[in-house]
PDB file of C-alpha atoms and ligand atoms in Angstrom:
ATOM      1  CA  MET A   1       5.161 -34.302 -10.587  1.00 49.00           C
ATOM      2  CA  GLY A   2       5.998 -36.900  -7.840  1.00 55.00           C
ATOM      3  CA  LEU A   3       9.877 -38.648  -7.526  1.00 70.00           C
ATOM      4  CA  HIS A   4       9.378 -42.115  -8.511  1.00 80.00           C
ATOM      5  CA  PRO A   5      13.285 -43.147  -6.644  1.00 84.00           C
ATOM      6  CA  LEU A   6      14.803 -46.079  -8.654  1.00 89.00           C
ATOM      7  CA  PHE A   7      13.258 -50.183  -7.813  1.00 92.00           C
ATOM      8  CA  SER A   8      16.088 -53.194  -7.308  1.00 93.00           C
ATOM      9  CA  LEU A   9      15.440 -55.705  -9.686  1.00 96.00           C
ATOM     10  CA  GLY A  10      14.418 -59.608  -8.150  1.00 95.00           C
ATOM     11  CA  GLY A  11      17.826 -61.950  -8.768  1.00 97.00           C
ATOM     12  CA  ARG A  12      17.305 -62.987 -12.378  1.00 98.00           C
ATOM     13  CA  LEU A  13      16.300 -59.954 -13.934  1.00 98.00           C
ATOM     14  CA  GLN A  14      19.504 -58.457 -12.375  1.00 98.00           C
ATOM     15  CA  LEU A  15      21.320 -61.058 -13.445  1.00 98.00           C
ATOM     16  CA  CYS A  16      20.698 -60.468 -16.976  1.00 98.00           C
ATOM     17  CA  ALA A  17      21.716 -56.723 -16.460  1.00 98.00           C
ATOM     18  CA  SER A  18      24.988 -57.819 -15.696  1.00 98.00           C
ATOM     19  CA  MET A  19      26.069 -59.616 -19.074  1.00 98.00           C
ATOM     20  CA  VAL A  20      25.408 -56.746 -21.821  1.00 98.00           C
ATOM     21  CA  ARG A  21      27.833 -54.445 -22.531  1.00 98.00           C
ATOM     22  CA  PRO A  22      27.925 -51.305 -21.132  1.00 98.00           C
ATOM     23  CA  GLY A  23      27.340 -48.278 -23.669  1.00 98.00           C
ATOM     24  CA  THR A  24      25.758 -50.588 -25.695  1.00 98.00           C
ATOM     25  CA  ALA A  25      22.721 -50.174 -27.662  1.00 98.00           C
ATOM     26  CA  LEU A  26      19.357 -53.067 -26.049  1.00 99.00           C
ATOM     27  CA  ALA A  27      16.613 -54.194 -27.428  1.00 99.00           C
ATOM     28  CA  ASP A  28      14.831 -55.986 -24.327  1.00 99.00           C
ATOM     29  CA  ILE A  29      11.875 -58.651 -26.345  1.00 98.00           C
ATOM     30  CA  GLY A  30       9.396 -59.283 -24.610  1.00 98.00           C
ATOM     31  CA  THR A  31       9.810 -56.702 -22.190  1.00 98.00           C
ATOM     32  CA  ASP A  32       6.882 -56.297 -20.449  1.00 98.00           C
ATOM     33  CA  HIS A  33       7.443 -53.724 -17.460  1.00 97.00           C
ATOM     34  CA  ALA A  34      10.410 -52.488 -19.034  1.00 98.00           C
ATOM     35  CA  TYR A  35      11.603 -53.003 -15.946  1.00 98.00           C
ATOM     36  CA  LEU A  36      15.289 -54.354 -17.308  1.00 98.00           C
ATOM     37  CA  PRO A  37      15.853 -51.477 -19.505  1.00 98.00           C
ATOM     38  CA  ILE A  38      15.210 -48.526 -17.292  1.00 98.00           C
ATOM     39  CA  TRP A  39      17.271 -49.267 -14.422  1.00 98.00           C
ATOM     40  CA  LEU A  40      20.230 -50.060 -16.936  1.00 98.00           C
ATOM     41  CA  ALA A  41      19.159 -46.652 -18.632  1.00 98.00           C
ATOM     42  CA  LYS A  42      18.803 -45.324 -14.829  1.00 97.00           C
ATOM     43  CA  GLN A  43      22.374 -46.430 -14.696  1.00 95.00           C
ATOM     44  CA  GLY A  44      23.758 -45.322 -17.366  1.00 97.00           C
ATOM     45  CA  LYS A  45      25.320 -48.208 -18.007  1.00 97.00           C
ATOM     46  CA  VAL A  46      22.930 -48.046 -21.623  1.00 98.00           C
ATOM     47  CA  ALA A  47      23.088 -45.862 -24.725  1.00 98.00           C
ATOM     48  CA  ARG A  48      19.739 -46.367 -26.113  1.00 98.00           C
ATOM     49  CA  ALA A  49      17.296 -48.895 -25.712  1.00 98.00           C
ATOM     50  CA  ILE A  50      14.229 -51.057 -27.307  1.00 98.00           C
ATOM     51  CA  ALA A  51      11.778 -51.987 -24.863  1.00 98.00           C
ATOM     52  CA  ALA A  52       9.093 -54.379 -27.063  1.00 98.00           C
ATOM     53  CA  ASP A  53       6.466 -56.295 -26.400  1.00 98.00           C
ATOM     54  CA  ILE A  54       4.461 -58.591 -28.819  1.00 98.00           C
ATOM     55  CA  LYS A  55       0.686 -56.957 -26.924  1.00 98.00           C
ATOM     56  CA  LEU A  56      -0.826 -53.866 -26.401  1.00 98.00           C
ATOM     57  CA  GLY A  57      -1.420 -54.176 -22.906  1.00 98.00           C
ATOM     58  CA  PRO A  58       2.560 -54.116 -21.262  1.00 98.00           C
ATOM     59  CA  LEU A  59       3.307 -51.753 -23.954  1.00 98.00           C
ATOM     60  CA  MET A  60       1.400 -49.195 -22.577  1.00 98.00           C
ATOM     61  CA  LYS A  61       3.376 -50.623 -18.833  1.00 97.00           C
ATOM     62  CA  ALA A  62       6.590 -50.019 -20.538  1.00 98.00           C
ATOM     63  CA  GLU A  63       5.872 -46.603 -21.617  1.00 98.00           C
ATOM     64  CA  ALA A  64       3.766 -45.942 -18.816  1.00 98.00           C
ATOM     65  CA  ASN A  65       7.083 -46.943 -16.641  1.00 98.00           C
ATOM     66  CA  ILE A  66       9.830 -44.266 -19.594  1.00 98.00           C
ATOM     67  CA  LYS A  67       6.775 -42.055 -18.150  1.00 97.00           C
ATOM     68  CA  ARG A  68       7.377 -42.187 -14.847  1.00 97.00           C
ATOM     69  CA  TYR A  69      10.974 -43.322 -14.822  1.00 97.00           C
ATOM     70  CA  ARG A  70      11.591 -40.199 -16.833  1.00 97.00           C
ATOM     71  CA  VAL A  71      14.344 -42.135 -19.595  1.00 98.00           C
ATOM     72  CA  LYS A  72      11.867 -41.156 -23.185  1.00 97.00           C
ATOM     73  CA  ASP A  73      15.857 -40.017 -24.454  1.00 98.00           C
ATOM     74  CA  ILE A  74      17.394 -43.564 -23.278  1.00 98.00           C
ATOM     75  CA  VAL A  75      14.947 -46.005 -24.155  1.00 98.00           C
ATOM     76  CA  SER A  76      11.677 -46.703 -26.565  1.00 98.00           C
ATOM     77  CA  ALA A  77       9.131 -48.461 -26.479  1.00 98.00           C
ATOM     78  CA  ARG A  78       7.762 -50.253 -29.635  1.00 98.00           C
ATOM     79  CA  LEU A  79       5.006 -52.417 -30.669  1.00 98.00           C
ATOM     80  CA  SER A  80       7.310 -55.922 -31.470  1.00 98.00           C
ATOM     81  CA  ASN A  81       6.133 -59.389 -32.651  1.00 98.00           C
ATOM     82  CA  GLY A  82       9.871 -60.707 -31.142  1.00 98.00           C
ATOM     83  CA  LEU A  83      12.420 -58.940 -32.944  1.00 98.00           C
ATOM     84  CA  ASP A  84      10.421 -58.397 -36.306  1.00 98.00           C
ATOM     85  CA  ALA A  85      10.351 -53.935 -35.735  1.00 98.00           C
ATOM     86  CA  VAL A  86      13.780 -54.321 -35.033  1.00 98.00           C
ATOM     87  CA  PHE A  87      16.162 -53.151 -37.820  1.00 98.00           C
ATOM     88  CA  SER A  88      20.407 -55.175 -37.100  1.00 98.00           C
ATOM     89  CA  THR A  89      21.406 -51.932 -36.859  1.00 98.00           C
ATOM     90  CA  GLU A  90      19.166 -50.310 -33.207  1.00 98.00           C
ATOM     91  CA  ALA A  91      20.893 -53.379 -31.195  1.00 98.00           C
ATOM     92  CA  ASP A  92      23.697 -55.087 -30.633  1.00 98.00           C
ATOM     93  CA  ASP A  93      22.620 -57.024 -26.666  1.00 98.00           C
ATOM     94  CA  ILE A  94      19.708 -58.765 -27.144  1.00 99.00           C
ATOM     95  CA  VAL A  95      17.565 -59.653 -23.914  1.00 99.00           C
ATOM     96  CA  ILE A  96      15.181 -62.087 -24.056  1.00 99.00           C
ATOM     97  CA  ALA A  97      13.749 -63.641 -21.129  1.00 98.00           C
ATOM     98  CA  GLY A  98      11.196 -64.619 -18.892  1.00 98.00           C
ATOM     99  CA  MET A  99       9.475 -66.870 -22.154  1.00 98.00           C
ATOM    100  CA  GLY A 100       9.490 -71.036 -22.814  1.00 98.00           C
ATOM    101  CA  GLY A 101      12.634 -72.102 -24.389  1.00 98.00           C
ATOM    102  CA  GLU A 102      10.306 -72.816 -27.396  1.00 98.00           C
ATOM    103  CA  MET A 103       8.713 -69.172 -28.191  1.00 98.00           C
ATOM    104  CA  ILE A 104      12.900 -67.890 -28.105  1.00 99.00           C
ATOM    105  CA  ILE A 105      13.911 -70.849 -30.065  1.00 98.00           C
ATOM    106  CA  GLN A 106      10.993 -69.322 -32.279  1.00 98.00           C
ATOM    107  CA  ILE A 107      11.710 -65.643 -31.591  1.00 99.00           C
ATOM    108  CA  ILE A 108      15.901 -66.624 -32.816  1.00 98.00           C
ATOM    109  CA  SER A 109      15.215 -68.017 -35.524  1.00 98.00           C
ATOM    110  CA  ALA A 110      13.118 -65.422 -37.558  1.00 98.00           C
ATOM    111  CA  ALA A 111      15.499 -62.737 -37.825  1.00 98.00           C
ATOM    112  CA  PRO A 112      18.873 -63.863 -39.335  1.00 98.00           C
ATOM    113  CA  TRP A 113      20.424 -61.288 -38.226  1.00 98.00           C
ATOM    114  CA  LEU A 114      21.628 -62.806 -35.043  1.00 98.00           C
ATOM    115  CA  LYS A 115      24.235 -64.589 -36.085  1.00 98.00           C
ATOM    116  CA  ASN A 116      26.898 -62.412 -36.378  1.00 98.00           C
ATOM    117  CA  GLU A 117      29.900 -61.811 -33.564  1.00 98.00           C
ATOM    118  CA  GLN A 118      29.191 -58.850 -33.240  1.00 98.00           C
ATOM    119  CA  LYS A 119      25.337 -59.267 -31.275  1.00 98.00           C
ATOM    120  CA  HIS A 120      25.544 -61.093 -27.680  1.00 98.00           C
ATOM    121  CA  LEU A 121      22.028 -62.254 -26.979  1.00 99.00           C
ATOM    122  CA  ILE A 122      21.376 -62.501 -22.955  1.00 99.00           C
ATOM    123  CA  LEU A 123      18.527 -65.291 -22.753  1.00 99.00           C
ATOM    124  CA  GLN A 124      16.951 -66.234 -19.444  1.00 98.00           C
ATOM    125  CA  PRO A 125      13.929 -69.503 -20.891  1.00 98.00           C
ATOM    126  CA  MET A 126      11.838 -69.998 -18.372  1.00 98.00           C
ATOM    127  CA  THR A 127      10.889 -73.852 -19.345  1.00 97.00           C
ATOM    128  CA  SER A 128      12.586 -75.891 -22.191  1.00 97.00           C
ATOM    129  CA  ALA A 129      15.991 -74.905 -21.554  1.00 98.00           C
ATOM    130  CA  GLU A 130      17.455 -78.172 -22.537  1.00 98.00           C
ATOM    131  CA  PRO A 131      16.038 -77.336 -26.994  1.00 98.00           C
ATOM    132  CA  LEU A 132      17.078 -74.357 -26.287  1.00 98.00           C
ATOM    133  CA  ARG A 133      20.177 -75.186 -25.443  1.00 98.00           C
ATOM    134  CA  VAL A 134      20.644 -77.883 -27.998  1.00 98.00           C
ATOM    135  CA  PHE A 135      19.517 -75.553 -31.112  1.00 98.00           C
ATOM    136  CA  LEU A 136      21.930 -73.043 -30.179  1.00 98.00           C
ATOM    137  CA  ALA A 137      25.042 -75.154 -30.915  1.00 98.00           C
ATOM    138  CA  GLU A 138      22.888 -76.464 -33.955  1.00 97.00           C
ATOM    139  CA  GLN A 139      22.894 -73.065 -34.602  1.00 98.00           C
ATOM    140  CA  ASN A 140      26.119 -72.499 -34.161  1.00 98.00           C
ATOM    141  CA  PHE A 141      25.913 -70.334 -31.540  1.00 98.00           C
ATOM    142  CA  ALA A 142      28.858 -70.389 -28.705  1.00 98.00           C
ATOM    143  CA  VAL A 143      27.703 -69.991 -24.718  1.00 98.00           C
ATOM    144  CA  LEU A 144      30.462 -67.107 -23.855  1.00 98.00           C
ATOM    145  CA  GLN A 145      29.363 -67.405 -20.354  1.00 98.00           C
ATOM    146  CA  GLU A 146      27.156 -69.662 -18.711  1.00 98.00           C
ATOM    147  CA  GLN A 147      25.479 -68.118 -14.807  1.00 98.00           C
ATOM    148  CA  ALA A 148      22.342 -70.046 -13.002  1.00 98.00           C
ATOM    149  CA  VAL A 149      20.016 -67.995  -9.680  1.00 98.00           C
ATOM    150  CA  VAL A 150      17.842 -68.471  -7.760  1.00 98.00           C
ATOM    151  CA  GLU A 151      14.255 -67.167  -7.232  1.00 96.00           C
ATOM    152  CA  ASP A 152      11.291 -68.156  -5.401  1.00 94.00           C
ATOM    153  CA  ASP A 153      12.209 -70.398  -4.483  1.00 94.00           C
ATOM    154  CA  ARG A 154      12.985 -71.460  -8.419  1.00 97.00           C
ATOM    155  CA  ALA A 155      16.537 -71.869 -10.186  1.00 98.00           C
ATOM    156  CA  TYR A 156      17.521 -70.225 -13.015  1.00 98.00           C
ATOM    157  CA  SER A 157      20.242 -69.878 -16.216  1.00 98.00           C
ATOM    158  CA  VAL A 158      21.393 -67.594 -17.742  1.00 98.00           C
ATOM    159  CA  LEU A 159      23.197 -67.588 -21.163  1.00 98.00           C
ATOM    160  CA  LEU A 160      25.602 -64.965 -23.113  1.00 98.00           C
ATOM    161  CA  VAL A 161      25.678 -66.485 -26.670  1.00 98.00           C
ATOM    162  CA  ARG A 162      27.496 -65.389 -29.567  1.00 98.00           C
ATOM    163  CA  TYR A 163      27.694 -66.449 -33.686  1.00 98.00           C
ATOM    164  CA  SER A 164      30.277 -68.019 -33.505  1.00 97.00           C
ATOM    165  CA  PRO A 165      31.489 -68.503 -37.668  1.00 93.00           C
ATOM    166  CA  GLU A 166      33.842 -72.436 -36.262  1.00 93.00           C
ATOM    167  CA  LYS A 167      31.796 -75.017 -35.341  1.00 94.00           C
ATOM    168  CA  VAL A 168      30.735 -74.856 -31.549  1.00 94.00           C
ATOM    169  CA  THR A 169      31.352 -78.523 -30.702  1.00 95.00           C
ATOM    170  CA  VAL A 170      29.887 -79.372 -27.070  1.00 96.00           C
ATOM    171  CA  ASP A 171      29.788 -82.054 -24.794  1.00 96.00           C
ATOM    172  CA  GLU A 172      26.829 -84.369 -23.273  1.00 97.00           C
ATOM    173  CA  LEU A 173      26.237 -82.609 -20.196  1.00 97.00           C
ATOM    174  CA  TYR A 174      25.581 -79.412 -22.435  1.00 98.00           C
ATOM    175  CA  PRO A 175      21.929 -80.044 -22.687  1.00 98.00           C
ATOM    176  CA  HIS A 176      21.609 -80.150 -19.207  1.00 98.00           C
ATOM    177  CA  ILE A 177      23.527 -77.914 -17.385  1.00 98.00           C
ATOM    178  CA  GLY A 178      25.149 -75.237 -20.860  1.00 98.00           C
ATOM    179  CA  LYS A 179      28.263 -74.031 -19.969  1.00 97.00           C
ATOM    180  CA  LEU A 180      27.325 -74.402 -15.178  1.00 98.00           C
ATOM    181  CA  THR A 181      30.296 -75.272 -13.593  1.00 97.00           C
ATOM    182  CA  ALA A 182      29.480 -75.947  -9.761  1.00 97.00           C
ATOM    183  CA  ASN A 183      31.064 -72.589  -8.366  1.00 96.00           C
ATOM    184  CA  THR A 184      28.400 -70.754  -6.715  1.00 97.00           C
ATOM    185  CA  GLU A 185      25.966 -72.167  -4.421  1.00 97.00           C
ATOM    186  CA  ASP A 186      23.033 -70.945  -6.915  1.00 98.00           C
ATOM    187  CA  ASN A 187      24.648 -72.978 -10.249  1.00 98.00           C
ATOM    188  CA  ARG A 188      24.483 -76.102  -7.332  1.00 98.00           C
ATOM    189  CA  ALA A 189      21.466 -75.423  -6.689  1.00 98.00           C
ATOM    190  CA  TYR A 190      20.461 -75.768 -10.660  1.00 98.00           C
ATOM    191  CA  ILE A 191      22.656 -78.665 -11.558  1.00 98.00           C
ATOM    192  CA  ARG A 192      21.061 -80.278  -8.266  1.00 98.00           C
ATOM    193  CA  ARG A 193      17.233 -79.841  -9.355  1.00 98.00           C
ATOM    194  CA  ARG A 194      18.680 -80.775 -13.433  1.00 98.00           C
ATOM    195  CA  ILE A 195      19.852 -84.355 -10.938  1.00 98.00           C
ATOM    196  CA  THR A 196      16.493 -84.626  -9.633  1.00 98.00           C
ATOM    197  CA  ASN A 197      14.749 -84.466 -12.890  1.00 97.00           C
ATOM    198  CA  LEU A 198      17.393 -86.412 -15.072  1.00 98.00           C
ATOM    199  CA  GLU A 199      17.104 -89.107 -12.044  1.00 98.00           C
ATOM    200  CA  LYS A 200      13.124 -89.594 -12.588  1.00 97.00           C
ATOM    201  CA  LYS A 201      13.690 -89.751 -15.818  1.00 97.00           C
ATOM    202  CA  ALA A 202      15.532 -92.690 -15.540  1.00 97.00           C
ATOM    203  CA  GLY A 203      13.442 -94.760 -13.573  1.00 97.00           C
ATOM    204  CA  GLY A 204      10.961 -94.339 -16.054  1.00 97.00           C
ATOM    205  CA  LEU A 205      13.261 -95.221 -18.903  1.00 97.00           C
ATOM    206  CA  ALA A 206      14.022 -98.333 -16.618  1.00 96.00           C
ATOM    207  CA  LEU A 207      10.897 -99.479 -15.909  1.00 96.00           C
ATOM    208  CA  SER A 208       9.337 -99.420 -19.364  1.00 97.00           C
ATOM    209  CA  GLY A 209      12.762-102.003 -19.617  1.00 97.00           C
ATOM    210  CA  LYS A 210      14.563 -99.194 -21.521  1.00 96.00           C
ATOM    211  CA  ASP A 211      17.663-100.667 -20.129  1.00 96.00           C
ATOM    212  CA  SER A 212      20.435 -98.970 -22.102  1.00 97.00           C
ATOM    213  CA  GLU A 213      18.968 -95.084 -21.862  1.00 96.00           C
ATOM    214  CA  ALA A 214      18.595 -95.429 -18.662  1.00 97.00           C
ATOM    215  CA  ALA A 215      22.374 -96.716 -18.161  1.00 97.00           C
ATOM    216  CA  GLU A 216      23.106 -93.411 -20.454  1.00 96.00           C
ATOM    217  CA  LEU A 217      21.302 -91.283 -17.810  1.00 97.00           C
ATOM    218  CA  ASN A 218      22.170 -92.036 -15.051  1.00 97.00           C
ATOM    219  CA  GLY A 219      25.862 -92.132 -16.432  1.00 98.00           C
ATOM    220  CA  LEU A 220      25.167 -88.666 -16.864  1.00 98.00           C
ATOM    221  CA  ILE A 221      23.218 -88.315 -13.366  1.00 98.00           C
ATOM    222  CA  ALA A 222      27.091 -89.887 -11.645  1.00 98.00           C
ATOM    223  CA  ARG A 223      29.218 -86.930 -13.761  1.00 98.00           C
ATOM    224  CA  MET A 224      26.627 -83.979 -12.362  1.00 98.00           C
ATOM    225  CA  LYS A 225      26.637 -85.512  -8.332  1.00 98.00           C
ATOM    226  CA  ALA A 226      30.619 -85.781  -9.507  1.00 97.00           C
ATOM    227  CA  MET A 227      30.685 -81.734 -10.634  1.00 97.00           C
ATOM    228  CA  LEU A 228      29.348 -80.870  -7.058  1.00 97.00           C
ATOM    229  CA  GLU A 229      31.261 -82.680  -5.249  1.00 95.00           C
ATOM    230  CA  LYS A 230      35.063 -81.907  -6.492  1.00 86.00           C
ATOM    231  CA  ARG A 231      34.626 -78.534  -5.847  1.00 68.00           C
TER     232      ARG A 231
HETATM  233  C1  SAM B 301       6.562 -63.383 -18.368  1.00 83.07           C
HETATM  234  S1  SAM B 301       7.235 -61.551 -19.828  1.00 83.07           S
HETATM  235  C2  SAM B 301       8.660 -60.986 -19.072  1.00 83.07           C
HETATM  236  C3  SAM B 301       9.073 -59.826 -18.797  1.00 83.07           C
HETATM  237  C4  SAM B 301       9.825 -60.391 -17.985  1.00 83.07           C
HETATM  238  N1  SAM B 301      11.210 -60.117 -19.849  1.00 83.07           N
HETATM  239  C5  SAM B 301      10.514 -60.343 -17.964  1.00 83.07           C
HETATM  240  O1  SAM B 301      12.212 -61.201 -17.469  1.00 83.07           O
HETATM  241  O2  SAM B 301      10.233 -60.542 -16.257  1.00 83.07           O
HETATM  242  C6  SAM B 301       6.669 -62.599 -20.902  1.00 83.07           C
HETATM  243  C7  SAM B 301       6.918 -60.943 -22.214  1.00 83.07           C
HETATM  244  O3  SAM B 301       7.021 -60.647 -23.420  1.00 83.07           O
HETATM  245  C8  SAM B 301       5.441 -60.568 -24.030  1.00 83.07           C
HETATM  246  N2  SAM B 301       6.261 -62.005 -25.377  1.00 83.07           N
HETATM  247  C9  SAM B 301       5.296 -63.423 -25.888  1.00 83.07           C
HETATM  248  N3  SAM B 301       5.865 -63.429 -26.796  1.00 83.07           N
HETATM  249  C10 SAM B 301       6.354 -62.167 -27.761  1.00 83.07           C
HETATM  250  C11 SAM B 301       6.966 -62.368 -28.751  1.00 83.07           C
HETATM  251  N4  SAM B 301       6.734 -63.216 -29.471  1.00 83.07           N
HETATM  252  N5  SAM B 301       7.505 -60.690 -29.061  1.00 83.07           N
HETATM  253  C12 SAM B 301       8.112 -60.311 -28.011  1.00 83.07           C
HETATM  254  N6  SAM B 301       7.352 -60.673 -26.838  1.00 83.07           N
HETATM  255  C13 SAM B 301       6.641 -62.070 -26.798  1.00 83.07           C
HETATM  256  C14 SAM B 301       4.315 -60.976 -23.213  1.00 83.07           C
HETATM  257  O4  SAM B 301       3.296 -60.653 -24.130  1.00 83.07           O
HETATM  258  C15 SAM B 301       5.016 -60.780 -22.122  1.00 83.07           C
HETATM  259  O5  SAM B 301       4.649 -59.454 -21.143  1.00 83.07           O
END
């Protein structure tokens, strides 16, 4: 059998990996090729990991890679719709990356055991970040950390969240930029893209005579622009 040097993760998965607690039991939901758990296992950063996917094709890819990189003592592939086939005792850090925000909402809703202060969720929505953030706040998941990354000319945000027994309160900017601050170039790129997006939306609202809604959005846009200028 040939030697397979370890691959490097792209910026998006690298950022997800950086939020995983060292020595944790990991579940990577929607793992596809299983690069994230394999990379973490190879670096000695996880005690064990479940690489879960809903589809057989990706799961077979995951299994082949687990074998190729010789991490089968640490990483196991599992067919699972969301967390349906994962027991609460099996995972403390749960990554759900590379899928739509609506699907992430469904997966979290179907696993009530995630409402536990010991569990960390690392979430990276490809779309619909806004409804995901609103859902998380409504369900009392607090964002401990949020960071953006630009990869292949797209800006992604990664959220580290944990259930909070106390009421989670958020401000008006939170649905749009979560807990991002303007402290990195990638965060600023994400915020700039959100501004462009909201400007289009505000323009549409103004055109259809919804002046007060447009004014409200313009207020948020001004606050986001001020964040970019202030740093
Ligand atoms: C685009 S890949 C993302 C792979 C990797 N997580 C990443 O971020 O690069 C999305 C994967 O999620 C899987 N998936 C979609 N819905 C799922 C669900 N409800 N439960 C588990 N896996 C799911 C798909 O089969 C696919 O392999």
